[in-house]
Structures are given as C-alpha cells and as structure tokens.
Tab-separated table of C-alpha atoms in Angstrom:
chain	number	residue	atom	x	y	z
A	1	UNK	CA	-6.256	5.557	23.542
A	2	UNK	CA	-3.966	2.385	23.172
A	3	UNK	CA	-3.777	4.081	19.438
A	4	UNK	CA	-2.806	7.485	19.724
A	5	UNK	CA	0.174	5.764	22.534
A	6	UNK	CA	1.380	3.567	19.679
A	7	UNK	CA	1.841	6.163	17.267
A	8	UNK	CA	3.028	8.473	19.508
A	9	UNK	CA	5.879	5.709	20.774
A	10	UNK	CA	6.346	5.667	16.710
A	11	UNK	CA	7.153	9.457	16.162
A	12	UNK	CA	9.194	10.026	19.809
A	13	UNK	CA	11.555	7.282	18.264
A	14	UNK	CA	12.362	9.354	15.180
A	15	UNK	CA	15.697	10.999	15.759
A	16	UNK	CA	17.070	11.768	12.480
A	17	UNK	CA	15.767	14.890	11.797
A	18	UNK	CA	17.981	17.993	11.911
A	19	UNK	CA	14.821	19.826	12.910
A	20	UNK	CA	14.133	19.662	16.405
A	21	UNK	CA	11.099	21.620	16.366
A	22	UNK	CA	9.094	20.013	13.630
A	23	UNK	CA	10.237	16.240	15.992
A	24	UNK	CA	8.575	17.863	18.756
A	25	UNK	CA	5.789	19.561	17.366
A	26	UNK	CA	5.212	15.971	16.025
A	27	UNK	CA	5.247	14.328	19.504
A	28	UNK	CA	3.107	16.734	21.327
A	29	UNK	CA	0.902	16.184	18.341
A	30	UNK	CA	0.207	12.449	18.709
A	31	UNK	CA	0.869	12.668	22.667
A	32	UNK	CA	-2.389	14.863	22.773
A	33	UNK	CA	-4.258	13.093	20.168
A	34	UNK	CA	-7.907	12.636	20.269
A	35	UNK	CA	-10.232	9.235	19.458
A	36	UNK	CA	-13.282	9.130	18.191
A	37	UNK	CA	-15.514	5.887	17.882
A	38	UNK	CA	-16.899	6.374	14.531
A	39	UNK	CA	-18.747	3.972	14.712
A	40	UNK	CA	-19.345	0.550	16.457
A	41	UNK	CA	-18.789	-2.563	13.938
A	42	UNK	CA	-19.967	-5.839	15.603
A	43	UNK	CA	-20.653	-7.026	19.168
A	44	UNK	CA	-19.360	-10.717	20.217
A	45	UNK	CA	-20.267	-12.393	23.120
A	46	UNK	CA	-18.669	-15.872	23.560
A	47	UNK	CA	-17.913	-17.718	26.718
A	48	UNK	CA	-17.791	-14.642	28.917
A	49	UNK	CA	-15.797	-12.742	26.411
A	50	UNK	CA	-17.291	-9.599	24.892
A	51	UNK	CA	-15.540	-8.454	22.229
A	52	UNK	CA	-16.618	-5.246	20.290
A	53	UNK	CA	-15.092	-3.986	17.246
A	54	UNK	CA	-15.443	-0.465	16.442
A	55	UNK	CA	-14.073	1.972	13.533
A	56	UNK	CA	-12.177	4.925	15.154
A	57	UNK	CA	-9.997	7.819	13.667
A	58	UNK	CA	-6.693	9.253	15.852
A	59	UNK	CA	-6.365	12.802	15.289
A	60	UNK	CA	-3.188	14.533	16.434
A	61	UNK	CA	-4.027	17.808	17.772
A	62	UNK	CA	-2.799	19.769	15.352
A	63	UNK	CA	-1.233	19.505	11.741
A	64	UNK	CA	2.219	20.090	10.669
A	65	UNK	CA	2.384	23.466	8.530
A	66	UNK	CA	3.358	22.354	4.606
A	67	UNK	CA	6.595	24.725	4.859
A	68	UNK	CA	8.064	22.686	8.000
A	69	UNK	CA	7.296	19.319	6.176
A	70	UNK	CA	10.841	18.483	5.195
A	71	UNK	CA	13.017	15.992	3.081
A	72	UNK	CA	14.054	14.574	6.352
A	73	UNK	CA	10.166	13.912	6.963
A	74	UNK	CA	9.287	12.832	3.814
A	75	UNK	CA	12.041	9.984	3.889
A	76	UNK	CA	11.347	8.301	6.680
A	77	UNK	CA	8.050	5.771	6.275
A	78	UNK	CA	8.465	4.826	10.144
A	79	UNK	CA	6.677	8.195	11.213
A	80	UNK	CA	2.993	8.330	10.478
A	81	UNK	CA	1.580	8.827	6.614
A	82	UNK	CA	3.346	12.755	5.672
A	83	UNK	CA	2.660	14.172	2.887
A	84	UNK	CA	3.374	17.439	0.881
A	85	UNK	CA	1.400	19.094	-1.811
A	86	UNK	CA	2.493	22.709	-3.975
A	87	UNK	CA	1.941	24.002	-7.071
A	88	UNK	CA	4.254	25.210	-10.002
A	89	UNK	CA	3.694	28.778	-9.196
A	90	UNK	CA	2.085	31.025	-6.171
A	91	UNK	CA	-0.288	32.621	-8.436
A	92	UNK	CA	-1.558	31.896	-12.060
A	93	UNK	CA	-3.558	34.204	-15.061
A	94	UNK	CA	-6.553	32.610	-16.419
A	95	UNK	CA	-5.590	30.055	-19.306
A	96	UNK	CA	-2.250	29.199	-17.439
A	97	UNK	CA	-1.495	25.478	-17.128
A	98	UNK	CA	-1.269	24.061	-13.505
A	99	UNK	CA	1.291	21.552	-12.255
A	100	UNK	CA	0.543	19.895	-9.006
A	101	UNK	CA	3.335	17.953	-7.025
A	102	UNK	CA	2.587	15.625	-4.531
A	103	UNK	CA	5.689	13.751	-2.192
A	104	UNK	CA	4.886	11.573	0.696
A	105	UNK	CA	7.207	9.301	3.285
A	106	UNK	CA	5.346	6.098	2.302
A	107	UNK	CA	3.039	4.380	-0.130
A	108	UNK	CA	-0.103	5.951	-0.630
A	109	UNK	CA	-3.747	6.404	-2.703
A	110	UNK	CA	-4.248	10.022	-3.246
A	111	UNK	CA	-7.381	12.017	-4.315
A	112	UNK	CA	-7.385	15.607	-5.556
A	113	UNK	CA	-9.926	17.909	-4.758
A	114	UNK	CA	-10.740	21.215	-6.218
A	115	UNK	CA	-13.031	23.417	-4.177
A	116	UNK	CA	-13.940	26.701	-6.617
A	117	UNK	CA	-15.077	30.309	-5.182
A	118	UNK	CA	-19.115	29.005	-5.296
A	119	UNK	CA	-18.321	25.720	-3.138
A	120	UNK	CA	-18.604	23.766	-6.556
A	121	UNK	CA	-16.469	20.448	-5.951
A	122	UNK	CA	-14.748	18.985	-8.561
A	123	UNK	CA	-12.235	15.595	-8.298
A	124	UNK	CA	-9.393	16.325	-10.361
A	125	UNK	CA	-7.244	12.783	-9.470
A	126	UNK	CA	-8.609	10.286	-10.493
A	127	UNK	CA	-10.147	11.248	-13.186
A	128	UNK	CA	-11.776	10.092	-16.708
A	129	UNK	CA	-8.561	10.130	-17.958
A	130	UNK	CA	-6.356	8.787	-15.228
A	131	UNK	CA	-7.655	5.848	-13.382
A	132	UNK	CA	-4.258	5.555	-11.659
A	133	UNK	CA	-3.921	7.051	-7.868
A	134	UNK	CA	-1.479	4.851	-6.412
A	135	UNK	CA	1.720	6.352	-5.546
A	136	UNK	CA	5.143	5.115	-4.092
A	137	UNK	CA	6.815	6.602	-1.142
A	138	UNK	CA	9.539	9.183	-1.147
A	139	UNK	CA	9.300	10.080	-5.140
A	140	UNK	CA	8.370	13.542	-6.067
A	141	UNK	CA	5.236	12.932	-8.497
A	142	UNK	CA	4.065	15.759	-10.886
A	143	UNK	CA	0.231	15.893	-11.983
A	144	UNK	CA	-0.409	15.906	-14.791
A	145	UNK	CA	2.832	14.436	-15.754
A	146	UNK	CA	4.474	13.227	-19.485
A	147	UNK	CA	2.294	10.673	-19.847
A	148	UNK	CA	-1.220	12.159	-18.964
A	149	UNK	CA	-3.711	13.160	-21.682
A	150	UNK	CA	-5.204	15.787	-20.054
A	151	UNK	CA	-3.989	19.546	-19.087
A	152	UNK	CA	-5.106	21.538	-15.945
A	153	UNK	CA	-5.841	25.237	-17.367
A	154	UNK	CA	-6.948	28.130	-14.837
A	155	UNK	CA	-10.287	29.197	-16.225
A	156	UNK	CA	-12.098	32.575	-14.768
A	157	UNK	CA	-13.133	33.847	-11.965
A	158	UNK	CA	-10.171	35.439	-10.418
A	159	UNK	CA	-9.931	34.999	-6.628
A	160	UNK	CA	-8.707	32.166	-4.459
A	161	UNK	CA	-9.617	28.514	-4.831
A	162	UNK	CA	-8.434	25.773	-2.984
A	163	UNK	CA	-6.930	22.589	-4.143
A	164	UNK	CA	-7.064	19.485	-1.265
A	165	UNK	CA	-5.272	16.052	-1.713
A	166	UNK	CA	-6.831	13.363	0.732
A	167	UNK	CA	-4.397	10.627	1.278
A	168	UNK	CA	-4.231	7.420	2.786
A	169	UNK	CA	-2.226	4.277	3.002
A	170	UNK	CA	-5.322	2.451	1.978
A	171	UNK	CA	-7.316	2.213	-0.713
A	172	UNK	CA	-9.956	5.361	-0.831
A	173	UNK	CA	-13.846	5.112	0.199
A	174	UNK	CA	-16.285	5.824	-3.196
A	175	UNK	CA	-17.827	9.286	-3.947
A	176	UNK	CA	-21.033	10.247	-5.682
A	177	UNK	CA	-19.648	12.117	-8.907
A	178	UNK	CA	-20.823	12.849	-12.430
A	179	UNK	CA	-18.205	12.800	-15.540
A	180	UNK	CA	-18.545	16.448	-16.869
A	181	UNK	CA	-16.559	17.913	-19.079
A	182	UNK	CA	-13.681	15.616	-18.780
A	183	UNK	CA	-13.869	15.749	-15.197
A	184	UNK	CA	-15.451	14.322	-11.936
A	185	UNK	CA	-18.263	16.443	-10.450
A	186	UNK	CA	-19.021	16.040	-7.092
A	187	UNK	CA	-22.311	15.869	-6.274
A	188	UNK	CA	-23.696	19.224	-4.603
A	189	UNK	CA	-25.551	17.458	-1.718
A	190	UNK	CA	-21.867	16.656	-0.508
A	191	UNK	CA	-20.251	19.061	1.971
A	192	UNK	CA	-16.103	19.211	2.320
A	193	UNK	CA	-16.878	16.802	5.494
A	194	UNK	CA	-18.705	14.484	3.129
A	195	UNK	CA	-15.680	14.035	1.103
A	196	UNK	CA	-13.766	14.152	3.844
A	197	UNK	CA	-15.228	11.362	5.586
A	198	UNK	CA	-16.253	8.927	2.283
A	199	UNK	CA	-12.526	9.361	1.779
A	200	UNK	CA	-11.698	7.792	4.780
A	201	UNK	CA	-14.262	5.062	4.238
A	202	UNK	CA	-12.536	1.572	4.288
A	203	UNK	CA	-13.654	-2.305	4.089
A	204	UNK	CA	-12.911	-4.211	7.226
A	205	UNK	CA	-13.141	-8.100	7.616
A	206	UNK	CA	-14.557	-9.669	11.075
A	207	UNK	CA	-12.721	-12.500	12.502
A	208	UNK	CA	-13.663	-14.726	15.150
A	209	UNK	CA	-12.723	-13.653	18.585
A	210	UNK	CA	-10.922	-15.953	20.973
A	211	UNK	CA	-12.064	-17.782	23.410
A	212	UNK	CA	-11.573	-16.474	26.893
A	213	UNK	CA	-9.714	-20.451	28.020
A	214	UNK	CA	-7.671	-20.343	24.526
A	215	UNK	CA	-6.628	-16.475	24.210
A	216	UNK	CA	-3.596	-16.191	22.225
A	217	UNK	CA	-1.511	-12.974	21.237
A	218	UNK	CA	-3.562	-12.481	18.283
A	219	UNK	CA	-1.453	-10.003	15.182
A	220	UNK	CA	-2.225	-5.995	15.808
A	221	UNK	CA	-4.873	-4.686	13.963
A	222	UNK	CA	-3.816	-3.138	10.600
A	223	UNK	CA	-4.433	0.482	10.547
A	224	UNK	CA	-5.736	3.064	8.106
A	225	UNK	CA	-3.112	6.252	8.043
A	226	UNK	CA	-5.119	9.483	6.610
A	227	UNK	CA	-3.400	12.503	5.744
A	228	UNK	CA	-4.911	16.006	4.313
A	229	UNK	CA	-3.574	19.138	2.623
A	230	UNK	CA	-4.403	21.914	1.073
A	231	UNK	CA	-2.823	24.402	-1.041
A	232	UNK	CA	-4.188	28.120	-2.090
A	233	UNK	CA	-5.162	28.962	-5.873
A	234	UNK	CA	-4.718	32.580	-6.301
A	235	UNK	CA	-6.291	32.882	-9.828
A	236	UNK	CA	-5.241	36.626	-11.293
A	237	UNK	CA	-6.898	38.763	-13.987
C-alpha cells in the first residue's frame, strides 16, 4: 500500500498542468490503486527480524484515455511513466505504409505488439532489423524512421487490428518468438496476458537485510514503472 501512497504523493504534487481534469483523474487514479503480490521472492529470518521480499505491481484504477494525454503530461518525468502512441492516419488500404509514433515523459524500453483479426501475435519493435528499443524522454519518435531498413505495409484482411506498445522504465522481460518473414512471431501458446506479464518480467538482486540492533535507513527500493497502449488498425478494402 506504502506504494500506491508514494506515487500518489508524486502525481497530487504535479501542478503545472492547464488541465485540471486529466490532474485529477490522475490522483483518484493512484489514490485508489490496487497491489498485487505477484509473487513472494525470498524469506529472511535473522535475529528476530523477518524480512520478506516480494514482486508486486501498483495498478491505478483506471487508465488515462490517449486523447487527454497531453504535452503538459508528456513533459514532466516527475509523474509516473506516460506514454502516447498514434498512427499516421485513422484508417489505411491494403499495401499502405504505416508510421507509428511513440512520445513518453521519461526514459523508456518499448515493445510493439501487433495483434491481427485471428489472435496471431506478431512483435513488430524490436525486430530482426532493429535491435534498438531504448528511447529518451519527451522526444516524439517515429517507427520506422530514416534510418530503419524495414517498411510496415498493411497487408489483407480488412477489419480492425490492434497495435499495443508495452513500456517500461526498465529493461523488458524475454518472449518466446520465431523470426518469420522479417519479423518476430509470437509463439501461439502465448495469450495477450502472457505478453503482458513476460513484459513486465524484471531481474532483481537480494541484499542482506539488517539486523534488528543495527537497522539503518536503508535507500528506497528502485521501482519498475509499466505503461500500456493501444491504438486501433482499421485496415480498408
């Protein structure tokens, strides 16, 4: 609970933005989060100290829509990790090229999902020709840009797909994929959840706890920041 407070305490001390509604939809967000042990990492028992480390995940109780996410938002890297994903147009013909920008408030590792009509999964960032999925805070990033060798190109069947980008301020958890066609295939035996969660996977490193005679103020614990979007792909005859 301690988490959801501190973030909370984070976004209630963001004034700057001319939006009122979007600050407070923010705060009731985090003020109502919810925390979930994911799952429980070690248990430490020295001199009458139990210390248990656990993996959890603060969810604010409901997301921001994409068309309230403003420049205000996006410039400020105090408030949690925001991001924004669109696309070049609100509808493409099949063999139309595909532009995908992606703007966040802070540093961030960023994967690209495609989900087609059939459930098929396919990872279009990174990719076997872009290794690269870095990006820097508050800069408006095209995909695929100048210096990419590949090009995305709407293929059939018409209907509406969905494109996801899974971001986080650390680096990303592995998935099981197949290069195909110039592309990562994600393996059908993963659901949206799967990717979802393996996304959020992250290594943490134990330390000693402190004795209960000696107990120091030890440095906060570094958190994870996760963000998700998604974005409509109305493909047309």
């Amino acid at each position: 609970r301690n988490a959801a407070e501190a973030v909370q305490t984070s976004v209630d001390s963001y004034s700057k933005v001319n939006n009122y509604v979007v600050v407070e939809d923010l705060i009731e967000s985090y003020s109502n989060a919810s925390v979930e042990t994911l799952n429980v990492l070690s248990r430490q028992l020295q001199e009458g100290c139990l210390t248990v480390t656990i993996r959890a995940e603060v969810t604010p109780q409901k997301n921001i829509d994409q068309q309230f996410v403003s420049e205000e938002l996006l410039a400020d890297p105090t408030i949690p990790l925001t991001v924004k994903l669109w696309l070049s147009k609100a509808q493409y013909a099949v063999g139309e090229q595909v532009s995908i920008y992606l703007k966040a408030n802070k540093p961030f590792f960023g994967r690209l999902v495609y989900t087609m009509n059939d459930g098929t999964q396919v990872q279009l960032l990174p990719n076997p020709y872009r290794s690269e999925n870095h990006f820097q805070g508050q800069v408006l990033y095209t995909v695929p840009d100048a210096k990419d060798s590949f090009l995305l190109e709407v293929t059939p069947p018409i209907g509406v797909e969905q494109l996801t980008l899974y971001a986080s301020t650390h680096p990303l958890g592995e998935l099981q994929t197949s290069a195909v066609s110039g592309m990562y295939l994600i393996n059908n035996s993963q659901t949206s959840s799967d990717v979802r969660n393996r996304t959020r996977g992250i290594k943490i490193t134990g330390v000693n706890p402190p004795s209960a005679k000696a107990a120091v103020p030890q440095t906060p614990t570094e958190v994870a920041e996760f963000a998700e979007v998604s974005a409509d792909v109305v493909i047309t005859q």
